[in-house]
Amino acid sequence: MRDGGGAPVPDGRRPPHGEGHARGAHRRQRGKRRRRPAHRPGLLRRRARQAVQRPAEALRRVRAARAERHPQLHRRDTPQRWTVSDTAAEAVFLVTQFTVSNGGEEVNSQMQEAFQRRFGKGWRKPYHDLREAQDPEAFTVAKRPFHSDNPGRVRHGLNAMPDYGSIAKRDALVSGPSSSQAAAQRAALPAWARSVEGLRASLPHVESNAVMIPRRLSSDGRALAAMGPQVGYYSPQIFSEYELHGGGIDAEGVTFPGASPWPLIGHGIDFAWSGTSANGDNEDTFVERLCNPNGSRPSRSSTHYRYRGRCIRFRMRDQTVTTPYSVLNPTSPPEKITYRTMRSVHGPVFAFARVHGAPVALSKAKAVDFHELSAALPFMHLAENQATSARSFQRIFSPFPGTENWFYVDRRDVAFIQSGVYPRHARGTDVDRPYWGDGRADWQGFNPSAYTFRSIPSSHRPQALDPVRDHGLIISWNNKEAPGWRKGPTEWSNGPVHHAMILQRHVLREVHAHGGRINLTGLTRAVNETATTDLRGEDVYPLMRRVIEHGHGESERLLRILDAWHRSGSNRLDANGDNVYDHSAAVALMDAWWPRFVRAEFQPGLGVALFGKVESNILSLSSDFGWDWGSQVQKDLRNALGLHERGRYSRVYCGGPVAEPVRGPRLLHVRRSCRSVLLSTLRAAIADVKRRLGPNPSQWKVYATCKDSSTCDEIVPNTAGAVDTPAFPWQNRGTYHQIDEITGHR
């Protein structure tokens, strides 16, 4: 669920997957078939526009009536009235936030350059080890292949590589407080007001999950679903849950206030739906060659760029905003701030760089640009209950412009489809690198005036309907959608370890424990347990332990504490409500051990500088509980153990690096070296935890909530009003979570 301006009027970025509050188990049964409206595009657009206009008009009438009754309240600090333009702007923002992905080619180009500097001509092997673009062991949503765009063999001259270290973010500020002045003003605000400042940054880009159970695994023969899109936590919550009944509409669900008159996530009379952020390539970085019309040498301040043989001007617009009257500081005068947008035919300019020393601008092309309002139509169709089957649901969401996975359940079927318009890239381009913006590397059939282009056919997009493989489950948690569906340039975390696999494991455990079937209670239990599971303890620690085999003294005693945690489910959970994690000693130890071991495992092979660049730009070691490095660590440990794997790395990093193939006595030496790395980093972690929490592991406590949120895992809702919501213990679940079983069908 993840900007445009200046060409055709935006007509649709999908309002994101919704959320509100946990509802528990819903059982749906409704009747009466609704008459299907005519599918004339002009009629649909008029109806959608009217549906957006009516709430704004109603709000204006209410506001006018209140101002007439209470003129003393109609002051200068009264918010401006809401308009259709506000709804369109919010929709554009939300679609950009949640349904644009796979950009970042400029970041990846710098990573490739860093690998070349470290490894020379042999840089591609270690780069692809970590890149995980097409790992055959990746856990996918659809099990049969779907192929993203493949421009073929790379041809020289179509992609641009910015000079190493030359990329600088563009500052759009023309006049107003300097960055230091703005920082000082923010620091003077109360905490809740500062949190509003960071509202956009706090919205997640790649979260949300869905588990779809086919009826053959259901204890009562009806399909089941647990669907939890994640948009963070706010006070007040940024989702509104509501019902609409009447005028041909019969639906319940959630939306972002002002973004859509229809639910974005919810259920109709005999079906339910949800969404998760997808990994489709609908965003690219173009490198614009700067120029001057008089032929002089260009500079970063140049206002023109080369396109299709001409030196043309960037589309620029100055926008001045006046800060409103402040109830926090009534004596402070309003400030005028002017921003200047800069746009090429491809998209907004967000950075400058150099290529072979020449100045260039970097622009961001997004396939959803200027096609925003079409995103509203699927939600209108669902609110009118036009989805009468899984297949019709897939048809309804197929034209949705942004990249998103959409999930459907009714009494009989489960299904998903990845929506989105995905450009056909120029033949011979490298999809991991920025593209020249002078026209030679344009998307196939690109028309700058209409912002149209050739796209891959809808049949190439990942989808499934009552699948057969893997027990018929459909499981999504922002994992790769299908074999052959390439991950984006900065998406390096899709190998054999993924938290979506924990969902599957917990669901199958419930199935096997109850005679091969699962009910709504078991499904709820499975997703709840998954929400507090530590990926490292669940999927990677067993291999760490296997390499070590047996420790000595204190190390072995602490390893047994980790063993017990793993056997219990590797949860970060305060089950008895005393505000202390169960298995606190194991949690504290893993938190201290993991970053030390990952660094000691890969840094000798990559070098200090390259490892630091990977860690700071792509694979973070911050508190993600193994999400970023999990696959790389697990796969490398399997190499060190000589276990079977597909997509084997070019070398063993742990205790090395040692180039593959590694067999016989050489493998034994590698394993011993890797064991030494594990034990030395474990001892360092033990010493660190003892220094902070005391010498006795039985007294180590990891708190679920704390006074200083930087010292524990707690989730602190973003406050967007005068009253905040207390922090609560960490959990990785949907903001609005549906558990669905549909008992009837039209």
Coordinates of C-alpha atoms in Angstrom, one line a residue, residues 25-522:
A25 CA -14.8 -14.3 14.4
H26 CA -17.5 -13.3 11.9
R27 CA -20.0 -15.7 10.5
R28 CA -21.8 -14.2 7.4
Q29 CA -25.0 -15.3 5.8
R30 CA -27.1 -12.9 3.7
G31 CA -29.6 -13.4 0.9
K32 CA -31.1 -11.6 -2.1
R33 CA -29.2 -11.3 -5.4
R34 CA -28.5 -7.7 -6.4
R35 CA -29.1 -6.4 -9.9
R36 CA -25.8 -5.8 -11.6
P37 CA -25.4 -2.3 -13.0
A38 CA -24.3 -1.7 -16.6
H39 CA -20.6 -1.8 -17.1
R40 CA -20.2 1.4 -19.1
P41 CA -16.9 3.2 -18.3
G42 CA -18.4 6.6 -18.5
L43 CA -21.3 5.7 -16.2
L44 CA -19.0 4.0 -13.7
R45 CA -16.8 7.1 -13.6
R46 CA -19.8 9.4 -13.0
R47 CA -21.2 7.2 -10.3
A48 CA -17.8 7.0 -8.6
R49 CA -17.4 10.8 -8.8
Q50 CA -20.9 11.3 -7.4
A51 CA -20.2 8.9 -4.5
V52 CA -17.1 10.9 -3.6
Q53 CA -18.9 14.3 -3.9
R54 CA -21.9 13.5 -1.8
P55 CA -20.0 13.1 1.6
A56 CA -18.1 16.4 0.9
E57 CA -21.4 18.2 0.1
A58 CA -23.0 16.8 3.2
L59 CA -20.1 17.9 5.4
R60 CA -20.3 21.4 3.9
R61 CA -24.1 21.6 4.8
V62 CA -23.4 20.4 8.3
R63 CA -20.6 22.9 8.7
A64 CA -22.7 25.8 7.4
A65 CA -25.6 24.9 9.8
R66 CA -23.3 24.7 12.8
A67 CA -21.6 28.0 11.9
E68 CA -25.0 29.6 11.7
R69 CA -26.1 28.2 15.1
H70 CA -22.7 28.8 16.8
P71 CA -20.9 31.7 15.1
Q72 CA -18.5 32.0 18.0
L73 CA -17.0 28.6 17.0
H74 CA -16.6 29.7 13.4
R75 CA -13.1 31.2 14.0
R76 CA -9.9 31.5 12.1
D77 CA -8.7 28.2 13.5
T78 CA -11.7 26.3 12.1
P79 CA -10.4 23.6 9.7
Q80 CA -11.1 24.4 6.0
R81 CA -14.0 22.5 4.5
W82 CA -13.3 19.1 2.9
T83 CA -13.6 18.9 -0.9
V84 CA -13.5 16.3 -3.6
S85 CA -9.9 17.5 -4.3
D86 CA -9.0 16.5 -0.7
T87 CA -10.4 13.0 -1.3
A88 CA -8.4 12.7 -4.5
A89 CA -5.2 14.0 -2.9
E90 CA -5.6 11.5 0.0
A91 CA -6.2 8.7 -2.4
V92 CA -3.0 9.6 -4.4
F93 CA -1.0 9.7 -1.2
L94 CA -2.3 6.3 0.0
V95 CA -1.9 4.5 -3.3
T96 CA 1.7 5.8 -3.5
Q97 CA 2.3 4.7 0.0
F98 CA 1.0 1.2 -0.3
T99 CA 0.8 0.1 -3.9
V100 CA 4.0 1.2 -5.5
S101 CA 7.1 -1.0 -5.2
N102 CA 10.3 -2.3 -6.6
G103 CA 12.0 1.0 -7.1
G104 CA 15.4 1.8 -5.6
E105 CA 17.5 1.0 -8.6
E106 CA 19.8 3.9 -7.7
V107 CA 20.5 2.3 -4.3
N108 CA 21.1 -1.1 -5.9
S109 CA 23.5 0.5 -8.4
Q110 CA 25.6 1.8 -5.6
M111 CA 25.6 -1.6 -4.0
Q112 CA 26.8 -3.2 -7.2
E113 CA 29.5 -0.7 -7.4
A114 CA 30.5 -1.4 -3.8
F115 CA 30.7 -5.2 -4.6
Q116 CA 32.8 -4.4 -7.7
R117 CA 35.2 -2.4 -5.6
R118 CA 35.6 -5.2 -3.1
F119 CA 35.7 -8.2 -5.4
G120 CA 36.7 -6.9 -8.8
K121 CA 35.7 -9.0 -11.8
G122 CA 34.2 -11.7 -9.6
W123 CA 31.8 -9.4 -7.8
R124 CA 28.6 -11.0 -9.2
K125 CA 28.8 -14.2 -7.3
P126 CA 28.9 -12.8 -3.8
Y127 CA 26.4 -10.1 -4.9
H128 CA 23.9 -12.7 -6.0
D129 CA 24.5 -14.7 -2.9
L130 CA 22.9 -11.9 -0.8
R131 CA 20.6 -10.4 -3.5
E132 CA 18.1 -13.3 -3.4
A133 CA 16.3 -12.1 -6.5
Q134 CA 15.2 -15.5 -7.7
D135 CA 16.0 -17.9 -4.9
P136 CA 14.5 -21.3 -5.9
E137 CA 13.9 -22.0 -2.2
A138 CA 11.8 -18.9 -1.6
F139 CA 8.4 -19.5 0.0
T140 CA 5.8 -18.1 -2.4
V141 CA 2.1 -17.3 -2.3
A142 CA 1.2 -19.0 -5.6
K143 CA 3.0 -22.3 -6.2
R144 CA 2.9 -22.3 -10.0
P145 CA 5.2 -19.9 -11.9
F146 CA 4.2 -16.5 -13.0
H147 CA 6.9 -14.5 -14.8
S148 CA 7.5 -10.8 -14.3
D149 CA 8.8 -8.7 -17.1
N150 CA 12.1 -10.0 -18.6
P151 CA 13.7 -7.5 -21.0
G152 CA 16.2 -10.2 -22.2
R153 CA 19.9 -10.1 -22.6
V154 CA 21.4 -6.9 -21.2
R155 CA 22.6 -4.5 -23.9
H156 CA 25.3 -1.8 -23.1
G157 CA 24.2 1.8 -23.0
L158 CA 20.6 1.5 -21.8
N159 CA 21.2 1.7 -18.1
A160 CA 23.0 4.4 -16.2
M161 CA 25.3 3.9 -13.2
P162 CA 25.6 7.0 -11.1
D163 CA 29.2 7.6 -9.9
Y164 CA 29.9 6.0 -6.6
G165 CA 28.9 8.2 -3.7
S166 CA 27.5 11.0 -6.0
I167 CA 23.8 10.7 -5.2
A168 CA 22.4 13.6 -3.2
K169 CA 18.8 14.1 -2.2
R170 CA 17.0 17.0 -3.8
D171 CA 15.8 19.8 -1.5
A172 CA 12.5 21.1 -2.7
L173 CA 12.5 24.0 -0.2
V174 CA 12.7 27.5 -1.8
S175 CA 11.9 29.7 1.1
G176 CA 10.9 29.3 4.7
P177 CA 12.6 28.0 7.8
S178 CA 15.9 26.3 7.2
S179 CA 16.3 22.7 8.2
S180 CA 18.0 23.6 11.5
Q181 CA 15.2 26.2 12.2
A182 CA 12.5 23.6 11.4
A183 CA 14.2 21.1 13.6
A184 CA 14.3 23.5 16.5
Q185 CA 10.6 24.3 16.0
R186 CA 9.7 20.6 16.0
A187 CA 11.7 20.1 19.2
A188 CA 9.6 22.8 20.9
L189 CA 6.4 21.0 20.1
P190 CA 4.6 18.7 22.6
A191 CA 5.2 15.0 22.0
W192 CA 1.8 14.4 20.4
A193 CA 2.4 17.2 17.9
R194 CA 5.9 15.9 17.0
S195 CA 4.4 12.5 16.3
V196 CA 1.9 14.0 13.8
E197 CA 5.0 15.4 12.0
G198 CA 6.2 11.9 11.4
L199 CA 2.8 10.5 10.3
R200 CA 3.8 9.6 6.8
A201 CA 7.1 8.1 7.8
S202 CA 5.4 5.9 10.3
L203 CA 3.1 4.2 7.8
P204 CA 4.4 0.7 6.9
H205 CA 5.3 -0.1 3.3
V206 CA 5.5 -3.9 3.4
E207 CA 3.3 -5.6 6.0
S208 CA 0.0 -7.4 6.2
N209 CA -0.9 -11.1 6.1
A210 CA -3.6 -13.4 4.9
V211 CA -4.3 -17.1 5.5
M212 CA -6.9 -18.8 3.3
I213 CA -8.1 -22.3 4.2
P214 CA -9.8 -24.4 1.5
R215 CA -13.0 -26.1 2.5
R216 CA -11.4 -29.6 2.3
L217 CA -9.3 -28.7 5.3
S218 CA -12.1 -27.0 7.2
S219 CA -13.8 -29.0 9.9
D220 CA -17.3 -28.1 8.7
G221 CA -16.6 -28.0 5.0
R222 CA -16.7 -24.2 4.6
A223 CA -13.7 -22.2 3.5
L224 CA -12.0 -20.1 6.2
A225 CA -9.8 -17.0 6.2
A226 CA -7.8 -14.9 8.6
M227 CA -6.8 -11.6 7.1
G228 CA -4.9 -8.8 8.7
P229 CA -3.7 -5.8 6.7
Q230 CA -1.2 -3.7 8.7
V231 CA -1.2 0.1 8.6
G232 CA 0.3 0.7 12.1
Y233 CA -1.4 2.1 15.2
Y234 CA -2.6 5.6 15.8
S235 CA -4.6 7.7 18.2
P236 CA -7.1 8.4 16.9
Q237 CA -6.9 5.3 14.7
I238 CA -6.5 6.2 11.0
F239 CA -9.1 3.6 10.1
S240 CA -12.9 4.0 10.5
E241 CA -15.0 0.9 10.6
Y242 CA -18.5 1.3 9.4
E243 CA -21.5 -0.3 7.6
L244 CA -23.3 0.8 4.5
H245 CA -26.8 -0.6 3.8
G246 CA -29.2 0.9 1.2
G247 CA -29.3 2.4 -2.3
G248 CA -28.0 -0.9 -3.8
I249 CA -25.0 -1.0 -1.3
D250 CA -24.7 -3.7 1.4
A251 CA -21.2 -3.9 2.9
E252 CA -19.2 -3.5 6.1
G253 CA -15.5 -2.8 6.7
V254 CA -12.9 -0.2 7.1
T255 CA -11.6 2.8 5.2
F256 CA -9.3 5.8 5.7
P257 CA -11.6 8.7 6.5
G258 CA -12.0 10.8 3.4
A259 CA -10.3 8.4 1.1
S260 CA -13.2 6.3 -0.2
P261 CA -16.9 6.3 0.3
W262 CA -16.8 2.4 0.2
P263 CA -15.0 0.0 2.5
L264 CA -11.4 -0.8 1.4
I265 CA -11.3 -4.0 3.4
G266 CA -14.3 -5.9 4.7
H267 CA -17.2 -8.1 3.6
G268 CA -20.3 -8.1 1.4
I269 CA -23.5 -10.2 1.8
D270 CA -21.8 -13.6 1.3
F271 CA -18.0 -13.0 0.9
A272 CA -15.1 -11.2 2.6
W273 CA -11.9 -9.6 1.2
S274 CA -8.7 -8.1 2.3
G275 CA -5.3 -7.0 0.9
T276 CA -1.5 -7.3 1.5
S277 CA 1.3 -5.2 0.0
A278 CA 2.7 -6.8 -3.1
N279 CA 6.0 -7.0 -4.8
G280 CA 5.3 -5.9 -8.4
D281 CA 7.7 -3.9 -10.5
N282 CA 5.7 -0.7 -11.1
E283 CA 8.3 1.9 -10.1
D284 CA 11.6 2.7 -11.8
T285 CA 14.4 5.3 -11.5
F286 CA 15.3 7.2 -14.6
V287 CA 18.5 9.2 -15.0
E288 CA 17.9 12.5 -16.8
R289 CA 20.9 14.1 -18.7
L290 CA 20.9 17.8 -17.7
C291 CA 21.4 20.4 -20.4
N292 CA 21.2 24.1 -21.1
P293 CA 19.3 25.5 -24.2
N294 CA 22.3 27.7 -25.1
G295 CA 24.6 24.7 -25.2
S296 CA 26.7 25.7 -22.2
R297 CA 28.0 23.2 -19.7
P298 CA 25.1 21.9 -17.5
S299 CA 25.2 22.0 -13.7
R300 CA 23.0 20.7 -10.9
S301 CA 21.0 24.0 -11.1
S302 CA 20.1 23.4 -14.8
T303 CA 16.4 23.5 -15.5
H304 CA 16.4 21.4 -18.7
Y305 CA 17.2 17.8 -19.6
R306 CA 17.6 15.8 -22.8
Y307 CA 14.7 13.8 -24.1
R308 CA 14.4 12.2 -27.6
G309 CA 17.0 14.5 -29.1
R310 CA 15.8 17.8 -27.6
C311 CA 16.8 19.9 -24.6
I312 CA 13.4 20.4 -22.8
R313 CA 12.5 22.1 -19.6
F314 CA 11.5 20.3 -16.4
R315 CA 7.9 20.9 -15.5
M316 CA 8.3 23.0 -12.3
R317 CA 5.8 24.5 -10.0
D318 CA 6.2 26.6 -6.9
Q319 CA 3.7 25.9 -4.1
T320 CA 3.4 28.2 -1.2
V321 CA 1.8 27.0 2.0
T322 CA 0.9 29.2 5.0
T323 CA 1.1 27.6 8.4
P324 CA -2.2 27.8 10.1
Y325 CA -3.0 29.6 13.3
S326 CA -1.5 27.6 16.2
V327 CA -3.5 26.8 19.3
L328 CA -0.2 25.7 20.8
N329 CA 1.4 29.1 20.4
P330 CA -1.3 31.8 19.7
T331 CA 1.3 34.6 19.5
S332 CA 3.3 32.9 16.8
P333 CA 2.6 34.5 13.4
P334 CA 1.9 32.2 10.4
E335 CA 4.9 31.4 8.2
K336 CA 5.0 31.1 4.4
I337 CA 6.9 28.2 3.1
T338 CA 7.5 27.7 -0.6
Y339 CA 8.4 24.3 -2.2
R340 CA 9.4 23.8 -5.9
T341 CA 8.4 20.6 -7.6
M342 CA 10.5 19.4 -10.5
R343 CA 9.2 16.8 -12.9
S344 CA 10.5 15.1 -16.1
V345 CA 8.3 13.2 -18.5
H346 CA 9.0 10.1 -16.4
G347 CA 8.3 11.5 -12.9
P348 CA 9.3 13.8 -10.1
V349 CA 13.0 14.5 -9.6
F350 CA 14.1 13.3 -6.1
A351 CA 17.9 13.4 -6.3
F352 CA 20.9 14.6 -8.3
A353 CA 24.0 12.6 -9.1
R354 CA 26.9 12.4 -11.6
V355 CA 27.5 9.8 -14.4
H356 CA 31.1 9.8 -15.6
G357 CA 31.4 13.2 -13.9
A358 CA 28.5 14.8 -15.8
P359 CA 25.5 16.1 -13.7
V360 CA 22.3 14.2 -13.9
A361 CA 18.9 14.3 -12.2
L362 CA 17.1 11.2 -10.9
S363 CA 13.4 10.9 -11.4
K364 CA 10.9 8.3 -10.2
A365 CA 8.5 6.8 -12.7
K366 CA 5.5 5.1 -11.2
A367 CA 3.0 3.2 -13.4
V368 CA 0.1 4.4 -11.3
D369 CA 0.7 8.1 -12.0
F370 CA -2.3 9.9 -13.5
H371 CA -4.5 6.8 -13.3
E372 CA -5.6 7.2 -9.7
L373 CA -9.3 7.4 -9.6
S374 CA -9.8 4.1 -11.4
A375 CA -8.6 2.6 -8.1
A376 CA -12.0 3.4 -6.6
L377 CA -14.1 1.3 -8.9
P378 CA -13.3 -2.2 -7.5
F379 CA -14.5 -1.0 -4.1
M380 CA -17.7 0.3 -5.5
H381 CA -18.3 -3.0 -7.2
L382 CA -17.7 -4.9 -4.0
A383 CA -20.0 -2.6 -2.0
E384 CA -22.7 -3.4 -4.6
N385 CA -21.9 -7.1 -4.1
Q386 CA -21.0 -7.6 -7.7
A387 CA -18.5 -10.3 -6.6
T388 CA -20.7 -13.4 -6.9
S389 CA -17.8 -15.8 -7.1
A390 CA -14.0 -16.1 -6.7
R391 CA -13.6 -15.7 -10.4
S392 CA -15.7 -12.6 -10.6
F393 CA -13.8 -11.1 -7.7
Q394 CA -10.5 -11.6 -9.6
R395 CA -12.0 -9.9 -12.6
I396 CA -13.1 -7.0 -10.5
F397 CA -9.7 -6.4 -9.0
S398 CA -7.7 -7.2 -12.1
P399 CA -7.7 -3.6 -13.5
F400 CA -6.8 -2.0 -10.1
P401 CA -3.8 0.1 -11.0
G402 CA -1.5 -0.4 -8.0
T403 CA 0.5 -3.5 -6.9
E404 CA -1.5 -5.2 -4.2
N405 CA -2.5 -8.8 -3.4
W406 CA -6.3 -9.2 -3.0
F407 CA -7.8 -12.1 -1.1
Y408 CA -11.3 -13.5 -1.3
V409 CA -13.3 -16.0 0.7
D410 CA -16.9 -17.2 0.4
R411 CA -18.5 -20.4 1.6
R412 CA -17.0 -22.5 -1.1
D413 CA -13.8 -20.9 -2.4
V414 CA -10.6 -19.1 -1.5
A415 CA -8.6 -17.0 -4.0
F416 CA -6.1 -14.2 -4.5
I417 CA -4.9 -12.1 -7.4
Q418 CA -2.1 -9.6 -7.6
S419 CA -3.4 -6.4 -9.2
G420 CA -1.3 -3.8 -10.9
V421 CA -0.2 -2.4 -14.2
Y422 CA 3.4 -3.5 -14.8
P423 CA 5.4 -1.8 -17.6
R424 CA 7.2 -3.7 -20.4
H425 CA 10.8 -2.5 -20.0
A426 CA 12.9 -1.6 -23.0
R427 CA 14.5 -4.7 -24.5
G428 CA 18.0 -5.2 -23.2
T429 CA 17.7 -3.1 -20.0
D430 CA 18.8 -4.4 -16.6
V431 CA 15.8 -4.2 -14.2
D432 CA 18.2 -3.9 -11.2
R433 CA 19.8 -0.6 -12.5
P434 CA 18.6 2.9 -13.2
Y435 CA 17.5 3.6 -16.8
W436 CA 18.7 6.4 -19.1
G437 CA 16.0 9.0 -19.3
D438 CA 16.8 10.4 -22.8
G439 CA 14.3 8.1 -24.5
R440 CA 16.3 5.1 -25.4
A441 CA 15.3 3.1 -22.3
D442 CA 11.7 4.2 -22.0
W443 CA 9.1 1.7 -21.2
Q444 CA 7.8 0.1 -24.3
G445 CA 5.2 2.2 -26.1
F446 CA 5.6 5.0 -23.6
N447 CA 3.5 8.1 -24.4
P448 CA 4.5 11.0 -22.1
S449 CA 1.4 13.0 -22.8
A450 CA -1.1 10.4 -21.6
Y451 CA 1.4 8.5 -19.4
T452 CA 0.5 5.2 -21.1
F453 CA 2.8 2.3 -22.0
R454 CA 2.7 -1.4 -22.9
S455 CA 2.3 -3.6 -19.8
I456 CA 2.6 -7.3 -19.2
P457 CA -0.7 -9.3 -19.7
S458 CA -2.9 -9.9 -16.7
S459 CA -2.4 -13.7 -17.1
H460 CA 1.3 -13.1 -16.1
R461 CA 0.3 -11.7 -12.7
P462 CA 0.3 -14.1 -9.7
Q463 CA -3.0 -15.5 -8.7
A464 CA -4.6 -18.7 -7.4
L465 CA -8.1 -20.1 -6.9
D466 CA -8.6 -23.1 -4.7
P467 CA -5.0 -24.4 -5.3
V468 CA -4.1 -28.0 -4.9
R469 CA -0.4 -27.9 -3.9
D470 CA 0.7 -27.3 -0.3
H471 CA -2.6 -28.6 1.2
G472 CA -4.5 -25.9 -0.8
L473 CA -3.4 -23.1 1.5
I474 CA -2.9 -19.5 0.3
I475 CA -0.6 -17.7 2.7
S476 CA 0.8 -14.2 2.2
W477 CA 2.9 -12.1 4.5
N478 CA 4.6 -9.9 1.9
N479 CA 6.5 -12.9 0.7
K480 CA 7.3 -13.5 -3.0
E481 CA 4.1 -14.0 -4.9
A482 CA 5.2 -16.8 -7.3
P483 CA 8.2 -18.6 -8.7
G484 CA 9.5 -16.4 -11.5
W485 CA 8.1 -13.2 -10.0
R486 CA 11.3 -11.2 -9.4
K487 CA 11.9 -9.3 -6.2
G488 CA 12.7 -5.6 -6.4
P489 CA 16.3 -4.1 -6.5
T490 CA 16.3 -3.5 -2.7
E491 CA 14.3 -6.6 -1.7
W492 CA 17.0 -9.0 -0.6
S493 CA 15.1 -11.0 2.0
N494 CA 13.3 -13.7 0.1
G495 CA 15.0 -17.0 0.5
P496 CA 14.3 -20.1 2.5
V497 CA 13.4 -18.2 5.7
H498 CA 10.2 -16.1 5.9
H499 CA 7.7 -15.3 8.6
A500 CA 4.9 -16.5 6.2
M501 CA 6.3 -20.0 6.7
I502 CA 5.6 -19.6 10.4
L503 CA 2.0 -19.0 9.6
Q504 CA 1.9 -22.2 7.5
R505 CA 3.6 -24.2 10.2
H506 CA 1.2 -23.1 12.9
V507 CA -1.8 -23.8 10.7
L508 CA -0.6 -27.3 9.7
R509 CA 0.1 -28.0 13.4
E510 CA -3.5 -27.3 14.1
V511 CA -4.6 -29.4 11.2
H512 CA -2.6 -32.4 12.2
A513 CA -3.7 -32.1 15.9
H514 CA -7.4 -32.3 15.0
G515 CA -7.6 -35.2 12.6
G516 CA -6.6 -33.4 9.4
R517 CA -9.1 -30.5 9.8
I518 CA -9.1 -27.0 11.2
N519 CA -11.9 -24.8 12.5
L520 CA -12.2 -21.1 13.1
T521 CA -10.9 -21.3 16.6
G522 CA -7.8 -23.3 15.5

